Coordinates of C-alpha atoms and ligand atoms in Angstrom, one line a residue:
M17 CA 18.4 3.9 -17.1
Q18 CA 17.9 -0.1 -16.3
N19 CA 15.9 -2.3 -19.3
F20 CA 12.4 -3.2 -18.3
I21 CA 8.9 -3.8 -19.7
F22 CA 5.6 -2.3 -18.7
Q23 CA 2.3 -3.7 -19.0
N24 CA -0.7 -2.4 -16.5
T25 CA -3.7 -4.2 -17.9
T26 CA -6.1 -2.6 -15.0
K27 CA -8.8 -0.6 -16.5
L28 CA -9.7 2.7 -14.4
I29 CA -13.3 3.7 -14.3
F30 CA -13.0 7.3 -12.3
G31 CA -15.5 9.8 -10.9
K32 CA -19.0 10.5 -9.6
G33 CA -21.7 7.9 -10.1
S34 CA -18.8 5.7 -11.8
I35 CA -20.3 2.6 -9.0
A36 CA -23.2 2.6 -11.6
S37 CA -20.4 1.4 -14.6
L38 CA -20.5 -2.0 -12.4
A39 CA -23.1 -3.6 -14.4
N40 CA -22.1 -3.3 -17.2
A41 CA -18.1 -4.4 -16.4
I42 CA -18.5 -7.6 -15.1
P43 CA -19.9 -10.5 -17.5
S44 CA -23.6 -10.9 -17.1
T45 CA -23.5 -15.1 -16.5
A46 CA -21.1 -14.1 -13.8
R47 CA -20.9 -16.4 -10.3
L48 CA -20.1 -13.5 -8.5
L49 CA -18.5 -13.5 -4.9
L50 CA -18.3 -10.5 -3.5
V51 CA -15.8 -9.5 -0.8
F52 CA -16.1 -6.4 2.4
G53 CA -14.8 -5.4 4.9
G54 CA -16.7 -4.0 8.5
G55 CA -18.9 -2.6 7.2
S56 CA -18.4 0.5 6.5
V57 CA -19.6 0.6 3.1
R58 CA -23.1 -0.5 4.5
T59 CA -22.9 3.4 6.7
N60 CA -21.9 5.1 3.7
G61 CA -23.9 3.9 1.1
V62 CA -21.1 2.1 -1.4
Y63 CA -23.1 -1.0 -0.4
D64 CA -26.8 0.1 -1.6
Q65 CA -25.1 1.4 -4.9
V66 CA -23.2 -2.0 -5.7
I67 CA -26.1 -3.8 -4.9
A68 CA -28.4 -1.2 -7.5
S69 CA -25.8 -1.9 -10.1
L70 CA -25.2 -6.0 -9.7
S71 CA -29.1 -6.2 -9.3
L72 CA -29.1 -8.6 -12.5
H73 CA -26.1 -10.7 -11.6
T74 CA -25.7 -13.5 -8.8
T75 CA -23.8 -13.1 -6.6
T76 CA -22.5 -14.3 -3.1
E77 CA -21.5 -12.3 -0.2
F78 CA -18.6 -12.4 2.2
W79 CA -18.4 -10.3 4.9
G80 CA -15.2 -9.8 7.6
I81 CA -12.0 -8.8 5.6
E82 CA -10.4 -7.2 8.7
P83 CA -7.8 -4.5 8.3
N84 CA -4.4 -6.2 7.4
P85 CA -6.3 -9.3 5.5
T86 CA -5.4 -12.9 7.5
V87 CA -5.0 -15.9 6.0
E88 CA -7.0 -17.2 8.6
T89 CA -10.4 -14.8 7.6
I90 CA -9.4 -15.3 3.7
R91 CA -9.7 -19.5 4.4
K92 CA -12.8 -18.9 5.4
A93 CA -14.2 -16.7 2.1
V94 CA -12.1 -19.3 -0.1
L95 CA -14.9 -21.9 1.4
V96 CA -17.3 -19.9 0.9
G97 CA -15.9 -18.7 -3.0
K98 CA -15.6 -22.8 -3.7
D99 CA -19.1 -23.7 -2.5
C100 CA -20.7 -20.9 -4.8
R101 CA -18.7 -21.8 -7.3
A102 CA -17.5 -18.4 -7.5
D103 CA -15.7 -17.7 -11.2
Y104 CA -15.3 -13.6 -10.4
V105 CA -14.5 -11.9 -7.9
L106 CA -15.1 -8.2 -6.4
A107 CA -13.4 -6.0 -3.8
I108 CA -15.4 -3.5 -2.3
G109 CA -13.5 -1.2 0.5
G110 CA -10.0 -0.4 0.8
G111 CA -6.5 -1.9 0.0
S112 CA -7.4 -5.1 2.9
V113 CA -10.0 -5.8 1.2
L114 CA -8.3 -6.1 -2.3
D115 CA -5.6 -7.5 -0.6
A116 CA -7.5 -10.3 0.1
V117 CA -9.3 -11.0 -2.8
K118 CA -6.3 -11.2 -4.4
L119 CA -5.6 -14.0 -2.8
I120 CA -9.1 -15.4 -2.5
A121 CA -9.3 -15.7 -6.5
C122 CA -6.0 -17.3 -6.9
A123 CA -7.0 -20.0 -3.8
I124 CA -11.1 -21.0 -4.9
P125 CA -9.6 -22.7 -8.0
S126 CA -6.2 -24.2 -6.2
N127 CA -6.0 -27.5 -3.6
D128 CA -3.5 -25.4 -1.8
D129 CA -3.4 -24.0 1.3
A130 CA -4.3 -20.4 0.9
W131 CA -0.6 -19.6 2.6
Q132 CA 1.6 -21.9 0.8
L133 CA 0.1 -19.8 -2.4
V134 CA 1.5 -16.2 -0.4
L135 CA 5.0 -18.3 0.5
N136 CA 5.5 -19.7 -3.4
G137 CA 3.6 -18.3 -5.7
K138 CA 5.1 -21.3 -8.4
L139 CA 1.8 -22.5 -7.1
I140 CA -0.5 -20.1 -8.1
K141 CA -2.6 -21.2 -11.4
N142 CA -5.2 -20.5 -13.4
P143 CA -6.8 -17.8 -10.6
L144 CA -10.0 -16.1 -11.1
P145 CA -10.5 -12.8 -12.6
F146 CA -10.9 -9.9 -9.9
A147 CA -11.7 -6.2 -9.3
S148 CA -12.5 -3.5 -7.3
V149 CA -14.2 -0.6 -5.9
M150 CA -11.9 1.0 -3.8
T151 CA -13.1 3.5 -0.9
L152 CA -9.9 4.3 0.5
P153 CA -6.9 5.9 -1.2
A154 CA -3.3 4.6 0.1
T155 CA -2.2 1.4 -1.4
G156 CA -2.4 1.3 -4.9
S157 CA -3.4 -2.0 -5.0
E158 CA -6.6 -0.9 -7.2
M159 CA -3.8 -0.9 -9.7
N160 CA -1.3 -2.9 -9.1
R161 CA -0.4 -6.8 -8.5
G162 CA 0.8 -6.6 -4.9
S163 CA -1.2 -8.3 -2.1
V164 CA -0.6 -8.6 2.0
I165 CA -1.1 -10.8 3.7
S166 CA -1.2 -11.7 7.7
N167 CA -1.2 -14.7 9.3
K168 CA -2.3 -14.2 12.8
A169 CA -1.1 -18.1 13.6
T170 CA 3.0 -16.9 13.2
Q171 CA 2.9 -13.4 13.1
E172 CA 4.2 -12.9 10.1
K173 CA 3.1 -10.5 7.4
F174 CA 4.1 -11.2 4.1
A175 CA 3.7 -9.4 0.1
F176 CA 3.0 -11.9 -2.8
Y177 CA 1.5 -10.8 -6.3
A178 CA -1.2 -12.0 -7.7
Q179 CA -2.8 -10.7 -11.1
Y180 CA -3.8 -7.2 -12.2
P181 CA -7.5 -6.0 -10.8
Q182 CA -9.4 -6.4 -14.7
F183 CA -11.3 -3.2 -12.9
S184 CA -11.3 -0.6 -10.6
I185 CA -13.7 1.7 -9.8
L186 CA -12.7 4.6 -8.3
D187 CA -15.4 7.4 -7.2
P188 CA -14.4 10.0 -4.5
E189 CA -17.4 10.6 -3.1
T190 CA -17.0 7.1 -1.5
T191 CA -14.3 8.5 0.6
F192 CA -16.5 11.2 2.1
S193 CA -17.0 9.0 4.9
L194 CA -13.3 7.9 5.7
P195 CA -12.0 9.1 9.5
K196 CA -9.2 11.4 9.5
V197 CA -6.6 8.9 10.8
Q198 CA -7.5 6.7 7.6
L199 CA -6.8 10.2 5.8
A200 CA -3.9 10.2 7.1
N201 CA -2.6 6.7 6.4
G202 CA -3.6 7.3 3.6
I203 CA -1.4 10.4 2.7
A204 CA 1.3 9.1 4.2
D205 CA 0.8 5.3 2.8
T206 CA 1.4 7.1 -0.8
F207 CA 4.4 9.5 0.5
V208 CA 5.8 6.3 1.5
H209 CA 5.5 4.6 -1.8
V210 CA 6.9 7.0 -3.7
M211 CA 9.8 7.3 -1.6
E212 CA 10.9 3.6 -2.0
Q213 CA 10.6 4.3 -5.8
Y214 CA 12.4 7.1 -5.6
L215 CA 14.5 7.7 -3.0
T216 CA 17.4 6.0 -4.4
T217 CA 20.2 7.1 -6.7
P218 CA 20.0 9.8 -8.6
N219 CA 20.1 9.8 -12.8
Q220 CA 18.2 6.7 -13.7
S221 CA 15.8 8.6 -15.1
L222 CA 15.1 12.0 -15.2
L223 CA 11.4 11.1 -16.0
M224 CA 10.9 9.1 -13.3
D225 CA 12.0 11.8 -10.7
R226 CA 10.0 14.6 -12.1
W227 CA 7.0 12.5 -12.0
A228 CA 7.4 11.4 -8.4
E229 CA 8.2 14.4 -7.0
G230 CA 5.1 15.9 -8.9
I231 CA 2.9 13.3 -6.6
L232 CA 4.9 14.4 -3.4
Q233 CA 4.3 18.3 -4.0
V234 CA 0.6 16.9 -5.1
L235 CA 0.2 15.3 -1.9
V236 CA 2.6 18.2 0.2
E237 CA -0.1 20.9 -1.0
I238 CA -3.6 18.6 -0.2
A239 CA -3.3 17.7 3.0
P240 CA -4.4 20.4 4.6
S241 CA -7.3 20.1 2.9
V242 CA -7.9 16.5 2.9
L243 CA -7.9 16.4 6.6
A244 CA -9.8 20.0 6.8
N245 CA -12.4 18.6 4.8
N246 CA -13.2 15.1 3.0
R247 CA -16.3 15.9 1.3
D248 CA -14.5 18.7 -0.6
Y249 CA -15.0 16.8 -4.3
D250 CA -12.1 17.8 -6.0
V251 CA -9.4 17.5 -3.3
M252 CA -10.4 13.9 -2.7
S253 CA -10.5 13.5 -6.7
Q254 CA -6.8 14.7 -6.3
F255 CA -6.1 12.7 -3.7
M256 CA -7.5 9.4 -5.2
L257 CA -5.6 9.6 -8.3
A258 CA -2.2 10.8 -6.4
A259 CA -2.4 7.2 -4.8
T260 CA -3.1 4.8 -8.1
M261 CA -0.4 6.7 -9.4
A262 CA 2.0 5.9 -6.7
L263 CA 2.2 2.3 -7.2
N264 CA 0.9 1.2 -10.8
G265 CA 4.3 1.1 -11.7
F266 CA 3.8 4.7 -13.5
I267 CA 7.0 6.2 -11.5
S268 CA 9.4 3.2 -11.5
M269 CA 10.3 2.5 -15.0
G270 CA 14.2 2.0 -15.9
V271 CA 15.0 2.6 -11.6
S272 CA 15.9 0.7 -9.0
Q273 CA 13.9 0.3 -6.4
D274 CA 14.3 0.5 -2.1
W275 CA 11.3 -0.7 -0.2
A276 CA 13.4 -1.6 3.2
T277 CA 10.9 0.4 5.0
H278 CA 8.3 -1.6 4.1
M279 CA 9.7 -5.0 4.9
I280 CA 10.2 -3.4 8.3
G281 CA 7.0 -1.7 8.5
H282 CA 5.3 -4.9 7.9
E283 CA 7.4 -6.4 10.9
L284 CA 6.2 -3.7 13.3
T285 CA 2.4 -4.9 12.1
A286 CA 3.0 -8.3 12.2
L287 CA 4.2 -7.9 15.6
H288 CA 1.9 -5.0 17.5
G289 CA -1.4 -4.7 14.7
I290 CA -0.3 -1.2 14.1
D291 CA -1.9 0.5 11.1
H292 CA 0.5 0.2 8.2
A293 CA 0.8 3.6 7.2
Q294 CA 1.7 4.4 11.3
S295 CA 4.6 1.7 10.7
L296 CA 5.8 3.6 7.6
A297 CA 5.4 7.5 9.6
I298 CA 8.0 5.6 12.4
V299 CA 10.4 4.0 9.8
L300 CA 11.1 5.9 6.7
P301 CA 12.7 8.9 9.0
G302 CA 15.1 6.2 10.5
T303 CA 15.9 4.7 6.9
M304 CA 16.8 8.2 5.9
K305 CA 19.3 9.0 8.6
V306 CA 20.7 5.5 9.0
L307 CA 21.3 5.4 4.9
Q308 CA 22.2 9.4 4.5
T309 CA 25.4 9.1 3.5
Q310 CA 24.2 6.3 0.9
K311 CA 21.4 8.0 -0.1
A312 CA 22.9 11.8 -0.2
E313 CA 22.4 12.7 -3.6
K314 CA 18.7 11.7 -3.7
I315 CA 18.3 13.7 -0.6
L316 CA 19.2 17.0 -1.4
Q317 CA 17.4 16.6 -4.5
Y318 CA 14.2 15.4 -2.5
G319 CA 14.8 18.9 -0.1
A320 CA 15.3 21.2 -2.8
R321 CA 12.5 19.9 -5.3
V322 CA 9.9 19.3 -3.1
W323 CA 10.8 21.5 0.4
G324 CA 12.4 23.9 -1.7
I325 CA 15.6 23.2 0.9
L326 CA 18.5 25.3 -0.5
Q327 CA 20.0 27.2 2.2
G328 CA 23.6 25.1 4.0
D329 CA 25.7 22.7 3.3
D330 CA 25.2 19.3 2.4
N331 CA 24.9 17.8 5.6
Q332 CA 22.5 20.9 7.4
R333 CA 20.4 20.4 4.3
I334 CA 20.2 16.2 4.5
T335 CA 18.9 16.3 8.1
K336 CA 16.8 19.5 7.4
S337 CA 15.7 17.5 4.6
I338 CA 14.8 14.7 6.9
E339 CA 13.4 16.7 9.5
A340 CA 11.2 18.1 6.4
T341 CA 9.6 14.6 6.3
E342 CA 9.0 13.8 9.8
T343 CA 7.4 17.4 10.3
F344 CA 4.8 16.5 7.7
F345 CA 4.2 13.5 8.6
R346 CA 3.8 14.4 12.5
S347 CA 1.5 17.3 10.5
L348 CA -1.2 14.2 9.8
G349 CA -1.5 13.6 13.3
L350 CA 0.7 10.1 13.1
A351 CA 3.3 9.2 15.1
T352 CA 7.2 9.0 14.3
R353 CA 8.6 7.2 16.9
L354 CA 8.4 4.0 18.3
S355 CA 8.0 5.2 22.4
Q356 CA 5.1 7.1 21.2
L357 CA 3.5 3.5 20.5
Q358 CA 5.5 2.0 24.0
I359 CA 7.3 -0.1 21.3
G360 CA 11.2 -1.2 22.2
D361 CA 13.8 -3.4 22.5
A362 CA 11.9 -6.6 22.7
T363 CA 10.6 -5.9 19.2
I364 CA 13.5 -3.9 18.1
M365 CA 15.2 -7.5 19.1
E366 CA 13.0 -9.9 17.7
I367 CA 13.0 -8.2 14.1
E368 CA 16.6 -8.4 13.9
K369 CA 16.0 -12.3 15.1
R370 CA 14.0 -12.2 12.3
F371 CA 16.0 -11.0 9.7
M372 CA 19.2 -12.8 11.0
Q373 CA 17.0 -16.3 10.5
R374 CA 16.2 -15.0 6.7
N375 CA 19.4 -13.3 5.7
V376 CA 17.7 -10.3 4.5
H377 CA 19.6 -7.6 2.5
F378 CA 16.7 -4.9 1.9
G379 CA 17.1 -1.9 -0.2
E380 CA 18.3 -0.6 -3.9
A381 CA 21.6 -1.0 -2.7
R382 CA 21.0 -4.7 -0.6
T383 CA 22.8 -2.8 2.5
V384 CA 20.0 -3.1 5.0
T385 CA 20.6 -6.0 6.9
A386 CA 19.6 -7.6 10.1
Q387 CA 21.8 -5.7 11.8
V388 CA 21.5 -2.0 9.9
T389 CA 17.7 -3.0 10.3
T390 CA 18.3 -2.2 14.3
A391 CA 20.3 0.9 13.8
I392 CA 17.6 2.0 11.6
L393 CA 14.8 1.7 14.2
N394 CA 17.3 2.4 17.2
E395 CA 16.9 6.0 15.6
V396 CA 13.5 6.3 15.8
R397 CA 13.2 4.6 19.2
Ligands
NZQ402 O1 -14.1 -3.1 6.9 P1 -14.3 -1.7 6.6 O2 -15.4 -1.3 7.3 O3 -14.6 -1.6 5.6 O4 -13.6 -0.1 7.2 C1 -11.9 -0.3 6.9 C2 -11.2 0.0 7.8 O5 -11.6 -0.3 9.1 C3 -12.1 2.0 7.0 N1 -12.5 1.9 5.5 C4 -12.3 1.9 4.1 N2 -12.8 3.2 3.7 C5 -14.0 3.1 4.3 C6 -13.4 3.2 5.2 N3 -14.1 4.0 6.3 C7 -15.0 4.5 6.3 N4 -15.2 5.0 4.9 C8 -14.8 4.1 3.7 N5 -14.8 5.1 2.3 O6 -10.8 1.8 7.2 C9 -10.3 0.9 7.9 C10 -8.9 0.6 7.1 O7 -9.0 -0.1 5.7 P2 -7.4 -1.1 4.7 O8 -7.7 -1.1 4.1 O9 -7.0 -1.8 6.0 O10 -6.8 0.6 5.2 P3 -5.8 0.6 3.6 O11 -5.9 0.6 2.0 O12 -4.7 1.3 4.1 O13 -4.9 -1.3 3.3 C11 -4.3 -1.6 4.3 C12 -3.6 -2.9 3.7 O14 -2.7 -3.2 2.3 C13 -1.2 -3.0 2.6 C14 -1.2 -2.7 3.8 O15 0.1 -4.1 4.3 C15 -2.4 -3.1 5.0 O16 -2.4 -4.7 5.0 N6 -1.1 -2.5 1.5 C16 -1.6 -3.2 0.5 C17 -0.3 -2.9 -0.8 C18 -0.6 -3.6 -2.2 N7 -1.5 -4.2 -2.4 O17 0.4 -2.4 -3.0 C19 0.9 -1.9 -0.9 C20 1.1 -1.2 0.6 O18 2.3 -1.0 0.7 C21 0.6 -2.1 1.5 O19 1.4 -2.9 2.1
ZN403 ZN1 2.5 0.7 2.1

């Protein structure tokens, strides 16, 4: 097992009616900037609950953070925040709103442009405290330091690391209004987060393996119910907690991590605007195929423990395990081939060019170079 330091400072406030606890969770003297997406929270009652709970607080609103939040929109929010001298930022929405808030909280007290903060974390000084009311189980952003920001002008999408949210409110009832495609996205994103931390080399931590497999098994078990009826409180509670636990550091203690699939997926989103989870559902089966020798032992363990694949020789079981993964994504209604989204050679060549320029070496063994990326994308054309 590798050495590690673990500290996650986010307080989770979970359950029905928990938006009402905003009133006490945020200091009464705070000058609050409330940040929203495109309006889903107006139609599902979340906005009303937030405003009722914060009736005694001083608030300013910013609307219009888009999916795959752009620095162009974030700059506008930063101006509003500076203008009202905000000293606390609250995200109300999905992962995109929260990721945007992570950058807004860094940029309000800064004289540097927000994109410079994404590119160079050393410039970040004294960020404002922030928190979230999370309405979409998927990213785990509610309990981690990650944030992924897009730049429309340059068609780039990069991750950076902020502080942890001070707290996150997770009320499963807020997810009742999610459209099917976002349910599918959330399940797939959560699944791939686990895979990025799990499908590396075996025997690093017995406990991390079992916890990771536990989350994967829960996702496989609940996926049909989530898609069939996302107004079932119990099912959505299971889903929401699984999404948080998949990317809050609890399954990555002392183990190596991959993340190549995410890095490649971010390029597909940057170039074509496709949903984050949709990009992953296409790339992951390709990563597994191309790296099946390097990852053989772990794929066999995954196949046996998550899918019950026990028959056949090693190669047959590896193939079946990769097929089971792809079939699962398809069962969610997601595409698993680039051609289904009319993405072809030009994109593959552009990503190879970018990765050559950046001299990338992704993955737990640093084996995913520009050329390997091309092989991965060719597998899933
Ligand atoms: O904008 P509104 O109107 O709120 O609608 C959103 C948006 O259109 C809608 N939505 C959210 N909650 C809803 C709802 N609709 C009805 N009912 C609700 N309760 O869903 C749409 C998508 O929302 P978005 O926030 O973009 O989705 P998600 O949470 O999947 O976030 C995706 C972003 O997170 C990044 C991705 O790259 C992408 O930019 N990620 C962040 C990570 C992190 N911070 O740790 C890790 C992930 O790997 C990921 O990269
Ligand atoms: Zn993700």
